[in-house]
Amino acid sequence: MPQHNNPPMEKPVAPVQPDLDDCCNRGCYPCVFDTYDDAMDRYRAAMKLWEKQKAGKP
């Protein structure tokens, strides 16, 4: 049975945290900080996958 080897993932890059001045304080949805939090969630998940792949775990 053929093995499917995935090419190595590149290490994920963390999103840039917005400055406090980037928020207009008008209650926008999504706020730049909400968008950043979502990006950080995706980054953390990608890092877990990258670390598993780096360790050779399926």
Coordinates of C-alpha atoms in Angstrom, one line a residue:
M1 CA 0.0 0.0 0.0
P2 CA 1.5 3.4 -1.0
Q3 CA 2.4 5.8 1.8
H4 CA 1.2 9.3 1.6
N5 CA 3.9 11.6 2.9
N6 CA 2.8 15.2 3.3
P7 CA 5.4 17.8 2.6
P8 CA 6.7 19.5 5.7
M9 CA 4.7 22.5 6.9
E10 CA 6.4 25.8 7.3
K11 CA 6.4 27.1 10.8
P12 CA 3.4 29.2 11.3
V13 CA 3.9 32.9 11.9
A14 CA 2.1 34.7 14.7
P15 CA -0.2 37.5 13.8
V16 CA 0.8 41.0 14.6
Q17 CA -0.9 42.4 17.7
P18 CA -2.7 45.6 17.0
D19 CA -1.7 48.7 18.9
L20 CA -4.2 50.2 21.3
D21 CA -4.5 53.1 18.9
D22 CA -5.7 50.8 16.2
C23 CA -9.1 50.5 18.0
C24 CA -11.5 53.3 17.4
N25 CA -13.4 52.6 20.6
R26 CA -16.8 52.8 18.8
G27 CA -17.9 49.2 19.6
C28 CA -17.2 47.9 16.1
Y29 CA -17.9 44.2 15.4
P30 CA -15.6 42.8 14.8
C31 CA -13.1 45.0 16.6
V32 CA -9.5 44.8 15.5
F33 CA -8.8 43.0 18.8
D34 CA -11.6 40.4 18.0
T35 CA -9.9 39.8 14.6
Y36 CA -6.6 39.4 16.3
D37 CA -8.0 37.0 18.9
D38 CA -9.4 34.9 16.1
A39 CA -6.1 34.9 14.2
M40 CA -4.3 33.9 17.4
D41 CA -6.7 30.9 17.8
R42 CA -5.9 29.8 14.2
Y43 CA -2.1 30.4 14.9
R44 CA -2.2 28.2 18.1
A45 CA -4.0 25.4 16.2
A46 CA -1.5 25.6 13.4
M47 CA 1.4 25.5 15.8
K48 CA 0.0 22.3 17.4
L49 CA -0.1 20.7 14.0
W50 CA 3.3 21.9 13.1
E51 CA 4.8 20.6 16.4
K52 CA 3.1 17.2 15.9
Q53 CA 4.5 17.0 12.4
K54 CA 8.0 18.1 13.6
A55 CA 7.9 15.4 16.2
G56 CA 6.9 12.8 13.6
K57 CA 3.5 12.1 15.2
P58 CA 0.5 11.3 12.9

